[in-house]
CSV table of C-alpha atoms and ligand atoms in Angstrom, one decimal:
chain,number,residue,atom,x,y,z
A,157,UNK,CA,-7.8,42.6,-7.6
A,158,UNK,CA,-10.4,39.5,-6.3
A,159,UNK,CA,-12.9,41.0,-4.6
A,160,UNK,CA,-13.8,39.6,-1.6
A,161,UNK,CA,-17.6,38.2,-1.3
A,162,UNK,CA,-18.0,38.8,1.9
A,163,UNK,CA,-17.7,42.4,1.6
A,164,UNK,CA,-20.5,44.2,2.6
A,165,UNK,CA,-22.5,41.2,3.4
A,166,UNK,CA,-21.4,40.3,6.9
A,167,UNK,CA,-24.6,40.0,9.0
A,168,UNK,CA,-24.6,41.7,12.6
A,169,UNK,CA,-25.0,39.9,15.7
A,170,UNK,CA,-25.1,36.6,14.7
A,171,UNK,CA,-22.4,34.2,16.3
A,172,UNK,CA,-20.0,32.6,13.7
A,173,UNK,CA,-20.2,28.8,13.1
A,174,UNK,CA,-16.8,27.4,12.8
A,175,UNK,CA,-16.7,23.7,10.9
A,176,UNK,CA,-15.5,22.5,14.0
A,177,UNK,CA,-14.8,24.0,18.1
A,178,UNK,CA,-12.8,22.1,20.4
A,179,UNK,CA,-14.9,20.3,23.1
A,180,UNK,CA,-12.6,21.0,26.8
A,181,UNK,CA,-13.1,19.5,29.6
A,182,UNK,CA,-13.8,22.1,32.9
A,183,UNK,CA,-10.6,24.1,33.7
A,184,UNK,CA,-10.8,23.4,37.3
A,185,UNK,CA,-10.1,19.6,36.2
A,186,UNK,CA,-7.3,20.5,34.1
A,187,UNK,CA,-5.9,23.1,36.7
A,188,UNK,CA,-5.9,20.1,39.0
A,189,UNK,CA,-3.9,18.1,36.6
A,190,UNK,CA,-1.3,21.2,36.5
A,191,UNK,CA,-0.6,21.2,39.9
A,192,UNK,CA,0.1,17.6,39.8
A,193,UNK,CA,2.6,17.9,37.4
A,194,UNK,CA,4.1,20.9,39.2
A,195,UNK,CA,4.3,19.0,42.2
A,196,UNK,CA,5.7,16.3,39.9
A,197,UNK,CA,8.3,18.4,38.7
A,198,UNK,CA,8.2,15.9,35.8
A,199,UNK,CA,7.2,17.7,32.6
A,200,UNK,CA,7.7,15.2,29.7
A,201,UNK,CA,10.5,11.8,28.8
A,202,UNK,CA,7.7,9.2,29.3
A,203,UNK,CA,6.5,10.8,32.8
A,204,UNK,CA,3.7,9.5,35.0
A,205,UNK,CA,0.9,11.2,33.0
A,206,UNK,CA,2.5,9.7,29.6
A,207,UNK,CA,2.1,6.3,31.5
A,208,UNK,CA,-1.2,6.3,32.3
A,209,UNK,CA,-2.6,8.3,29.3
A,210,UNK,CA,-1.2,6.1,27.0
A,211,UNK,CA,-2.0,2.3,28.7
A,212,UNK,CA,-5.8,4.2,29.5
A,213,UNK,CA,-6.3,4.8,25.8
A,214,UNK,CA,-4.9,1.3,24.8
A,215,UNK,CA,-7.6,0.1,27.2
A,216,UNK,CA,-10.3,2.3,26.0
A,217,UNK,CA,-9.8,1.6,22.0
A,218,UNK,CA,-9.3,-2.5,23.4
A,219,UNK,CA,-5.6,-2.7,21.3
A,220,UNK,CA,-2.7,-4.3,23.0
A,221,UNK,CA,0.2,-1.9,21.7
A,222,UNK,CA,0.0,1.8,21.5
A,223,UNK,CA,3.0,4.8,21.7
A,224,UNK,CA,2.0,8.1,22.0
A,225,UNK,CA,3.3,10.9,20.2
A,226,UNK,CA,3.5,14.9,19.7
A,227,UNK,CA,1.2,15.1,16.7
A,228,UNK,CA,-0.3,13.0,14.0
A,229,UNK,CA,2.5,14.0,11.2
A,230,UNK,CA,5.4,12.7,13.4
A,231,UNK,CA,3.7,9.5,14.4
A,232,UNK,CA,3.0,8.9,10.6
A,233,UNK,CA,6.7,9.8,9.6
A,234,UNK,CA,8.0,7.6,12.4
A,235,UNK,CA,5.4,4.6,11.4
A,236,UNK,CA,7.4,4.6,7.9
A,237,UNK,CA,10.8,4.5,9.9
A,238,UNK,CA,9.9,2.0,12.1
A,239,UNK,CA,8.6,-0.5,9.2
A,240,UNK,CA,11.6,0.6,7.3
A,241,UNK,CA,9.2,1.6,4.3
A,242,UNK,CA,11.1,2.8,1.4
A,243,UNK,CA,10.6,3.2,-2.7
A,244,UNK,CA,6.8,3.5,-3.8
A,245,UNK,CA,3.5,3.6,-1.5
A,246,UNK,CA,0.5,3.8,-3.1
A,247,UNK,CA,-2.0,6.4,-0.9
A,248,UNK,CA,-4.6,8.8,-1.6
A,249,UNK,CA,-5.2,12.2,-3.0
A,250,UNK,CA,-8.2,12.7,-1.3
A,251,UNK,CA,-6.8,13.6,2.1
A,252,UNK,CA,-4.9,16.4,4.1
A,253,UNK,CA,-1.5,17.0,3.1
A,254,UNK,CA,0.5,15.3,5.7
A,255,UNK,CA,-0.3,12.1,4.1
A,256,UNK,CA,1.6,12.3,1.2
A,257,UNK,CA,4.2,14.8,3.1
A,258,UNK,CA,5.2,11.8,5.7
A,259,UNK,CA,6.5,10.1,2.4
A,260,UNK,CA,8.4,13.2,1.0
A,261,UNK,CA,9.9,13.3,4.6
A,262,UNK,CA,11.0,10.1,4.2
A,263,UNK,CA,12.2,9.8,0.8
A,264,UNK,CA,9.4,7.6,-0.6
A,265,UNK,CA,7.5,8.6,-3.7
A,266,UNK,CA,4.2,8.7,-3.3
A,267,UNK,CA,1.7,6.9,-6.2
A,268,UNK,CA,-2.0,8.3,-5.9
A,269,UNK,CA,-4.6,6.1,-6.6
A,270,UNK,CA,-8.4,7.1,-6.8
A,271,UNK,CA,-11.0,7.2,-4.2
A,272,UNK,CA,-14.5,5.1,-4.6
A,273,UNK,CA,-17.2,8.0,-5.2
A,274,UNK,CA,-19.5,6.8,-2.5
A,275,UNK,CA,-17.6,5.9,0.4
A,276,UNK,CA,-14.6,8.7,-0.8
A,277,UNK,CA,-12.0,6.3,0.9
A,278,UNK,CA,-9.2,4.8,-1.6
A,279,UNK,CA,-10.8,2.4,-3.8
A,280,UNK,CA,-9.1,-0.6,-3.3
A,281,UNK,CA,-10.0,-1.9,-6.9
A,282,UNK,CA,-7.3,0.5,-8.1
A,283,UNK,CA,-4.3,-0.2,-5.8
A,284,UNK,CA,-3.6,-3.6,-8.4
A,285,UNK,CA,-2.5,-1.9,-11.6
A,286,UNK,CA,-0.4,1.1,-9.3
A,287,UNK,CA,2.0,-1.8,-8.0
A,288,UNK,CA,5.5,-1.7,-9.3
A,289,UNK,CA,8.8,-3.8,-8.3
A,290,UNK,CA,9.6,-0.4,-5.9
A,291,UNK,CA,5.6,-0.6,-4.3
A,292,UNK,CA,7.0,-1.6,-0.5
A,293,UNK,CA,3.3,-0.5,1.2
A,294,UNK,CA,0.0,1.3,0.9
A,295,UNK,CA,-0.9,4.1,2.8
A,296,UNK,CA,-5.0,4.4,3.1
A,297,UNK,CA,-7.2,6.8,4.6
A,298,UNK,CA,-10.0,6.5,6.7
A,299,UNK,CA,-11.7,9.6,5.2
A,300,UNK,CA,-13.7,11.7,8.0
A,301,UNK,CA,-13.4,8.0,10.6
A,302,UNK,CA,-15.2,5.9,8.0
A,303,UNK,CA,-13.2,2.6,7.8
A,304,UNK,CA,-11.9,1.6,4.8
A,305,UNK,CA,-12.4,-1.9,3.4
A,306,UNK,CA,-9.8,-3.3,5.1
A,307,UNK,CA,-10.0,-6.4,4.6
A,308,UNK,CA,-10.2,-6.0,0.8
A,309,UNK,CA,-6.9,-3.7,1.3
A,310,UNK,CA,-5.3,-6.5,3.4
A,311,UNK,CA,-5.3,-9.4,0.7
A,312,UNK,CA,-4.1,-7.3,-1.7
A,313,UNK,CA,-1.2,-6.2,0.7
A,314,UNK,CA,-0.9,-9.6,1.7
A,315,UNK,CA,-0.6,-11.2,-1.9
A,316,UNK,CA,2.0,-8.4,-3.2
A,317,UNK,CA,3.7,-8.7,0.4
A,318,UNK,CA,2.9,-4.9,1.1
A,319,UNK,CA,2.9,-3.0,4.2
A,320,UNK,CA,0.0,-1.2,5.1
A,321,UNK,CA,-0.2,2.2,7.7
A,322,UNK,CA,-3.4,3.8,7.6
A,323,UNK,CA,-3.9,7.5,8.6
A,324,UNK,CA,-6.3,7.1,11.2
A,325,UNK,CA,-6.2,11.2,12.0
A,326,UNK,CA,-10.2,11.6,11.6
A,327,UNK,CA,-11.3,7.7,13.1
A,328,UNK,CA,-10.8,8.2,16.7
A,329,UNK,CA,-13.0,5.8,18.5
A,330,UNK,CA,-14.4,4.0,15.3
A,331,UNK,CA,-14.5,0.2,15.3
A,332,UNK,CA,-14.8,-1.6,11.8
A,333,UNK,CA,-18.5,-3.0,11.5
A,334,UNK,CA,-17.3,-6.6,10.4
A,335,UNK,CA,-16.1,-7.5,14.1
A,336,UNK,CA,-17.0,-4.5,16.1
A,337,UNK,CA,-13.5,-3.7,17.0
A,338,UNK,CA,-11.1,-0.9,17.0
A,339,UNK,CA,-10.5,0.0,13.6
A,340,UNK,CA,-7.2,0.8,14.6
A,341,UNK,CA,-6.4,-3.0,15.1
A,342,UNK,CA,-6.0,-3.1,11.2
A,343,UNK,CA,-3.0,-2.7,9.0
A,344,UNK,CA,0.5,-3.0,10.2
A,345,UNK,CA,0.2,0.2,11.7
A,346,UNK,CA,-2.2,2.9,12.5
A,347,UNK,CA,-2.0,6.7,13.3
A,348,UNK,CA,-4.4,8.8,15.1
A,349,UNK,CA,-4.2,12.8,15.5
A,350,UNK,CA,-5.1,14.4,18.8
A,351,UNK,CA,-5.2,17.8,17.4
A,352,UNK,CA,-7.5,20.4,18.5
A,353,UNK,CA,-9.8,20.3,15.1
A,354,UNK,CA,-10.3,16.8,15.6
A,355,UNK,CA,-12.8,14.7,17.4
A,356,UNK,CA,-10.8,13.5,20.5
A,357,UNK,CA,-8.2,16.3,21.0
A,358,UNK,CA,-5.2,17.1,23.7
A,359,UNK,CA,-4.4,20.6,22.0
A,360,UNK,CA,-1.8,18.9,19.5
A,361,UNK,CA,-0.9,15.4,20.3
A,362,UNK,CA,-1.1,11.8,18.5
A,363,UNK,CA,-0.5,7.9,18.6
A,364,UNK,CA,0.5,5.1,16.4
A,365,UNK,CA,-1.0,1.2,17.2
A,366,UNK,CA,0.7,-1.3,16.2
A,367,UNK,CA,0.5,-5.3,15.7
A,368,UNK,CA,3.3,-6.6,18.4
A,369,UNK,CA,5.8,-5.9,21.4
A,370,UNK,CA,8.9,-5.3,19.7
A,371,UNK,CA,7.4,-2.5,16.8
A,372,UNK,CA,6.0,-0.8,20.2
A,373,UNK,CA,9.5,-0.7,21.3
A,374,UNK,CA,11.0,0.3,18.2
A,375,UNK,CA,8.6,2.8,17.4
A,376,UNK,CA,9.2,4.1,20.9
A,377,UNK,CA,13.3,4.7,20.4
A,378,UNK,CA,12.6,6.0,17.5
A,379,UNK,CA,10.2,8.6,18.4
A,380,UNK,CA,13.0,9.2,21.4
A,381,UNK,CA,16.4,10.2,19.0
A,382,UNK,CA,16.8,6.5,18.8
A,383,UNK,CA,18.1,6.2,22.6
A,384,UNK,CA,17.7,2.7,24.7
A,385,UNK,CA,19.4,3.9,27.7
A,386,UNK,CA,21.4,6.5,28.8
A,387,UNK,CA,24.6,5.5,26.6
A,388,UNK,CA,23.2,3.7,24.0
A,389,UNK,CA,21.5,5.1,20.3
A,390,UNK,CA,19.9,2.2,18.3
A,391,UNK,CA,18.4,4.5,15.4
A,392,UNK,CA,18.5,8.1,13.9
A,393,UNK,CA,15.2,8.8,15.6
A,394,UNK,CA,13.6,12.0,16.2
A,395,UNK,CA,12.0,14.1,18.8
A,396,UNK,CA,8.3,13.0,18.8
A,397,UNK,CA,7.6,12.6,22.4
A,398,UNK,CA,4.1,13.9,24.2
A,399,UNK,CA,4.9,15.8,27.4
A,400,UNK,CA,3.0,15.6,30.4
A,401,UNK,CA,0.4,18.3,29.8
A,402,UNK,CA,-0.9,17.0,26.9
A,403,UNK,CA,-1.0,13.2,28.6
A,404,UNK,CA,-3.1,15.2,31.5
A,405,UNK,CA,-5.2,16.5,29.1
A,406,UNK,CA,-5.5,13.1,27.0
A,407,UNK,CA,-6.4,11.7,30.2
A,408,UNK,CA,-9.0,14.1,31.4
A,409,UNK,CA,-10.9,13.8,27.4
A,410,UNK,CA,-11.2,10.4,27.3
A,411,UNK,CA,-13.2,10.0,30.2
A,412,UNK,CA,-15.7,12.6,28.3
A,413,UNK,CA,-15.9,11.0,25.2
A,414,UNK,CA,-18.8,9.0,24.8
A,415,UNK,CA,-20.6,11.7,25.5
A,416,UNK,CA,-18.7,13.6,22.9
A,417,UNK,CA,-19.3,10.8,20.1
A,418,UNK,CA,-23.2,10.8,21.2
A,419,UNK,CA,-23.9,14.2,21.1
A,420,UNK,CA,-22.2,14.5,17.5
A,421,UNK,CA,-24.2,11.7,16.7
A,422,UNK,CA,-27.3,13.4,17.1
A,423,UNK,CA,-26.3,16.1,15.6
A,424,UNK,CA,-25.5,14.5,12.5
A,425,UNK,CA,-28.9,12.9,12.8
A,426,UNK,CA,-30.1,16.6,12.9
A,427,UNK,CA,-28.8,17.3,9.3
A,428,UNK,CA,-29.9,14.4,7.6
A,429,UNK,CA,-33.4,15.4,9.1
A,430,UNK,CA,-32.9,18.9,7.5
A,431,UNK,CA,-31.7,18.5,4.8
A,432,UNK,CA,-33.6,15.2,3.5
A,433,UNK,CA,-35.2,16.1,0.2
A,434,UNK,CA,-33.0,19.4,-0.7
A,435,UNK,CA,-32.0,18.7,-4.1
A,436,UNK,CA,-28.7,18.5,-5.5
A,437,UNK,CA,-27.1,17.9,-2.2
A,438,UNK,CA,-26.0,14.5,-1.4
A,439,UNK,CA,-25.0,13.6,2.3
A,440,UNK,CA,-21.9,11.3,2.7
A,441,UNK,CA,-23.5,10.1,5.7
A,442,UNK,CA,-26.7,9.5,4.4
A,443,UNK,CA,-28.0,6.7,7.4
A,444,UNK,CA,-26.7,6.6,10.8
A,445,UNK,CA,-23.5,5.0,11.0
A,446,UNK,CA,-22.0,3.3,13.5
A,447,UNK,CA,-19.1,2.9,11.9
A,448,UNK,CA,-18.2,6.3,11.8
A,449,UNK,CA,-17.2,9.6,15.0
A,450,UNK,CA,-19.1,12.2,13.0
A,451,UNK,CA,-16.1,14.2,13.5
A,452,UNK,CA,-17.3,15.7,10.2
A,453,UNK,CA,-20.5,16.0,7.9
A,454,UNK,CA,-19.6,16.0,4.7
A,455,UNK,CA,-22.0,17.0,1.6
A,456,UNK,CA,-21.6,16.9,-2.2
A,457,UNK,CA,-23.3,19.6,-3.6
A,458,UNK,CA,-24.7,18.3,-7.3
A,459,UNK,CA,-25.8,19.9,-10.4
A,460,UNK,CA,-29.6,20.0,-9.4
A,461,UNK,CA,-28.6,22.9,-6.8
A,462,UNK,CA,-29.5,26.2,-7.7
A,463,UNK,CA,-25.5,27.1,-7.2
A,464,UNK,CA,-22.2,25.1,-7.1
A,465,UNK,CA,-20.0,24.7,-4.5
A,466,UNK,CA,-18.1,27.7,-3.9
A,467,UNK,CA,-21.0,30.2,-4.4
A,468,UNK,CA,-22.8,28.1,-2.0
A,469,UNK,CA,-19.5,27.8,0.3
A,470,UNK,CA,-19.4,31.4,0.0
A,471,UNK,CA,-23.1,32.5,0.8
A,472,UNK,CA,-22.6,30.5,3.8
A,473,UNK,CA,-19.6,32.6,4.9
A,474,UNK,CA,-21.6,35.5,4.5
A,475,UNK,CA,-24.2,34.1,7.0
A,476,UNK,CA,-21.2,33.8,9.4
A,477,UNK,CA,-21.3,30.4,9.0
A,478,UNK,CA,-17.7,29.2,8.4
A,479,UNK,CA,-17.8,25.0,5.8
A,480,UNK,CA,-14.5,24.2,4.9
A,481,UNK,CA,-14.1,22.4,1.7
A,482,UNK,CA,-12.4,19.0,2.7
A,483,UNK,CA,-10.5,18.4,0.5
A,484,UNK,CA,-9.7,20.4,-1.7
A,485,UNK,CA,-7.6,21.2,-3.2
A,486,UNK,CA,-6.3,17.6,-4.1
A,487,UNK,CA,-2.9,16.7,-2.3
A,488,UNK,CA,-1.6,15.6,-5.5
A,489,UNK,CA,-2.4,19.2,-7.0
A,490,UNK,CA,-0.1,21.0,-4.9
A,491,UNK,CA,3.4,21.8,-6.3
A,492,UNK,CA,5.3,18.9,-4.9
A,493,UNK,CA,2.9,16.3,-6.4
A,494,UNK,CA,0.9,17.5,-9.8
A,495,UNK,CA,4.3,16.7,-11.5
A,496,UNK,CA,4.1,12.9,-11.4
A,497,UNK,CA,2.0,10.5,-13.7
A,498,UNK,CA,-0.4,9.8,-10.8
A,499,UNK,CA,-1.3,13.2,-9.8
A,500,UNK,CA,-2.9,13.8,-13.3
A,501,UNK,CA,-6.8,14.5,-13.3
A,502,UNK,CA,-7.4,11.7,-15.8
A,503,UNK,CA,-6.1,9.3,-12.9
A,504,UNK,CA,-8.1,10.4,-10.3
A,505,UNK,CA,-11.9,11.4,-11.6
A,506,UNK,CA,-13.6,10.4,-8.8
A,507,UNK,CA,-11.2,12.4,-6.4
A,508,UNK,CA,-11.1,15.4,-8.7
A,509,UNK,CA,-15.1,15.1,-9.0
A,510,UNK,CA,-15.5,15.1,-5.0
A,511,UNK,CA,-13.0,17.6,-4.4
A,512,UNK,CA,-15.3,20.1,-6.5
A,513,UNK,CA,-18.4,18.9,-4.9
A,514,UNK,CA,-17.7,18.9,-0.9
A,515,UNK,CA,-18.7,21.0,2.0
A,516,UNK,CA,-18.1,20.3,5.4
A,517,UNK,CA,-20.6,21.7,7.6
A,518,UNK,CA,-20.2,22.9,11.2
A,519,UNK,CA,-20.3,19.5,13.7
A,520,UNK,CA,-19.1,19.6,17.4
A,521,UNK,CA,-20.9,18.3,20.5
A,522,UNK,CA,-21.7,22.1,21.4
A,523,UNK,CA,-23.3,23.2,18.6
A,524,UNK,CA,-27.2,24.2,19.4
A,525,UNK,CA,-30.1,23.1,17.5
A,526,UNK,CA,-30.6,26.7,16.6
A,527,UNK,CA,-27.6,27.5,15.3
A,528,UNK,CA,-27.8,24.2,13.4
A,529,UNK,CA,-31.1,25.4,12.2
A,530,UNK,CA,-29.8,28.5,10.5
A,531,UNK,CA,-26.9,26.3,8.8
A,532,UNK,CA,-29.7,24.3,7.2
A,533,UNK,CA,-32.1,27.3,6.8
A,534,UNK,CA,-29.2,28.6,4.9
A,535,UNK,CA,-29.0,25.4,2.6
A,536,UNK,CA,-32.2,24.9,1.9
A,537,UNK,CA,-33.1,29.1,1.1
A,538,UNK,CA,-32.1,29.6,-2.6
B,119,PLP,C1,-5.1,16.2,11.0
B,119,PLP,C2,-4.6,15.2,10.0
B,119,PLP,C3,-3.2,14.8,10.0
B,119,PLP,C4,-2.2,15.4,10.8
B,119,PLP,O1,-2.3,15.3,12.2
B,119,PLP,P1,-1.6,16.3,13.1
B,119,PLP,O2,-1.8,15.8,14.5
B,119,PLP,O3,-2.2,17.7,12.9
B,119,PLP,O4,-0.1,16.4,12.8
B,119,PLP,C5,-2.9,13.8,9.1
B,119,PLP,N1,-3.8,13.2,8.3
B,119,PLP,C6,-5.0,13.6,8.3
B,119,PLP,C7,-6.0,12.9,7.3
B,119,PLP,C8,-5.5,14.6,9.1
B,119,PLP,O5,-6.8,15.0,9.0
């Protein structure tokens, strides 16, 4: 039997660091909220929380046409039934699994292409030779909110006469450095996750934006069994509908989160202060970034360490301090994928080489300067 390394080596009465803890807003404010609902008596079906959550955040991120949904994974499944997206879609390996799974869900075989080693988003260089006669769209990711090139991505989709969605779970409140706008505005359609490990959450929740009136409406029946009215069903559409509590909550976070995105900020300046210098350990966010939420901070953990990157992740779990290796494994190495041509290693080394190398270390908006101390202490003790 494995033995398990942290046996024996737990240290006493030191908090645990999580990667991530949700940031909530004071209970009084969201006991308030629940007692408006009661009084409501409206709990979900597009209520009067729904309403204004939903046109506050379209307001907030500055897009014209947004539909809220239960979770990330259904708004993504739904994006791909509302652009009618079927045969090929050429995505990412280097992501969490619902990418590729909103394409199983749907049918659609999935085509992994690799990631660029420095900015660990798909490399749109490779997207060319993966396009086939069944390639109807491209699913991209913007890996831990940094925007992909999308306007590279773009003419490519707009000379094959591709669709693109981008998984925008991690890019909450990014805007794309070319034009200082949402980065959501880009593709056909975007998704963003509300859940609670992510940088703006509502406990579970999520939203798709999309380009013009009529996708918004679609996407809404859809995400509604497919009903117009009372009588009529346009579309075999699912249940993906946010209920009021989660809108009140939506509603109540995004009045916080500037201050949310700032104090990550400095946090992440924090780490590239400590650890500056520490070699064998390369920060993905090496510079402040605008263009990024710091939801996470990311490093790749080289041969000039002392150790690689599970003994390290592992000596940090025995400190009580809890990286998660994002991501890895690969999607396409899980049993549903490693079977097709594109899931093979020889396809992917950049992916395969970053999955092996990454760390995630602890980054939310409460995390002291002590505690953050002792995660670099940690890194830089060998
Ligand atoms: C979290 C996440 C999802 C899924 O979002 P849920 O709201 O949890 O369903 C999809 N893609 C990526 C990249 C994610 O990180």
């Amino acid at each position: 039997m494995k033995r398990d390394p942290l046996e024996a080596t737990q240290v006493a009465g030191l908090r645990t660091l999580y990667v991530t803890q949700p940031d909530l807003p004071p209970l009084e404010d969201f006991v308030a909220s629940l007692k408006e609902v009661w009084d409501n008596r409206i709990l979900t079906n597009g209520g009067p929380f729904h309403q204004r959550f939903e046109q506050a955040l379209a307001e907030t991120l500055g897009v014209e046409h947004l539909a809220l949904f239960a979770n990330g994974t259904l708004a993504l499944v739904t994006a791909l039934q509302a652009l009618r997206v079927t045969g090929e879609v050429i995505t990412t390996p280097y992501s969490f699994v619902a990418t590729a799974h909103s394409l199983l869900w749907n049918g659609i075989k999935p085509v992994f292409v690799d990631i660029d080693p420095v900015t660990l988003n798909m490399d749109p260089a490779r997207i060319e030779a993966a396009i086939t006669p069944q390639t109807t769209a491209i699913l991209p990711v913007h890996v831990y909110g940094r925007p992909c090139d999308v306007r590279a991505i773009q003419q490519i989709a707009d000379h094959y006469n591709l669709r693109v969605i981008y998984d925008g779970a991690h890019a909450f409140g990014v805007n794309t450095a070319h034009d200082g706008q949402s980065v959501m505005r880009h593709g056909d359609v975007s998704m963003m996750s509300f859940h609670a490990t992510k940088v703006f959450n509502t406990f579970e929740g999520g939203a798709l934006v999309c380009q013009d009136a009529k996708t918004k409406r679609r996407i809404d029946h859809l995400k509604n069994f497919g009903f117009v009215d009372e009588v009529t069903v346009v579309a075999p559409g699912i249940n993906g509908k946010m209920n009021e509590f989660t809108a009140a909550m939506g509603l109540l976070q995004l009045s916080r989160i500037e201050t949310v995105l700032a104090k990550r900020r400095a946090i992440a300046a924090r780490y590239r202060e400590g650890l500056a210098g520490v070699d064998g350990i390369r920060m993905v966010f090496d510079r402040d970034d605008a263009s990024t939420n710091y939801g996470y901070f990311p490093i790749l953990i080289g041969p000039e360490y002392p150790m690689d990157r599970d003994a390290l992740y592992w000596k940090l779990r025995a400190a009580d301090i809890y990286g998660r290796r994002y991501f890895f494994p690969l999607i396409s190495d899980f049993p549903m994928y490693r079977g097709m041509p594109s899931a093979a290693h020889a396809n992917l080394p950049s992916a395969v080489e970053a999955s092996k190398r990454v760390l995630c270390l602890p980054i939310y908006p409460d995390l002291s300067p002590d505690d953050q101390a002792r995660v670099i202490d940690a890194i830089r003790s060998h």
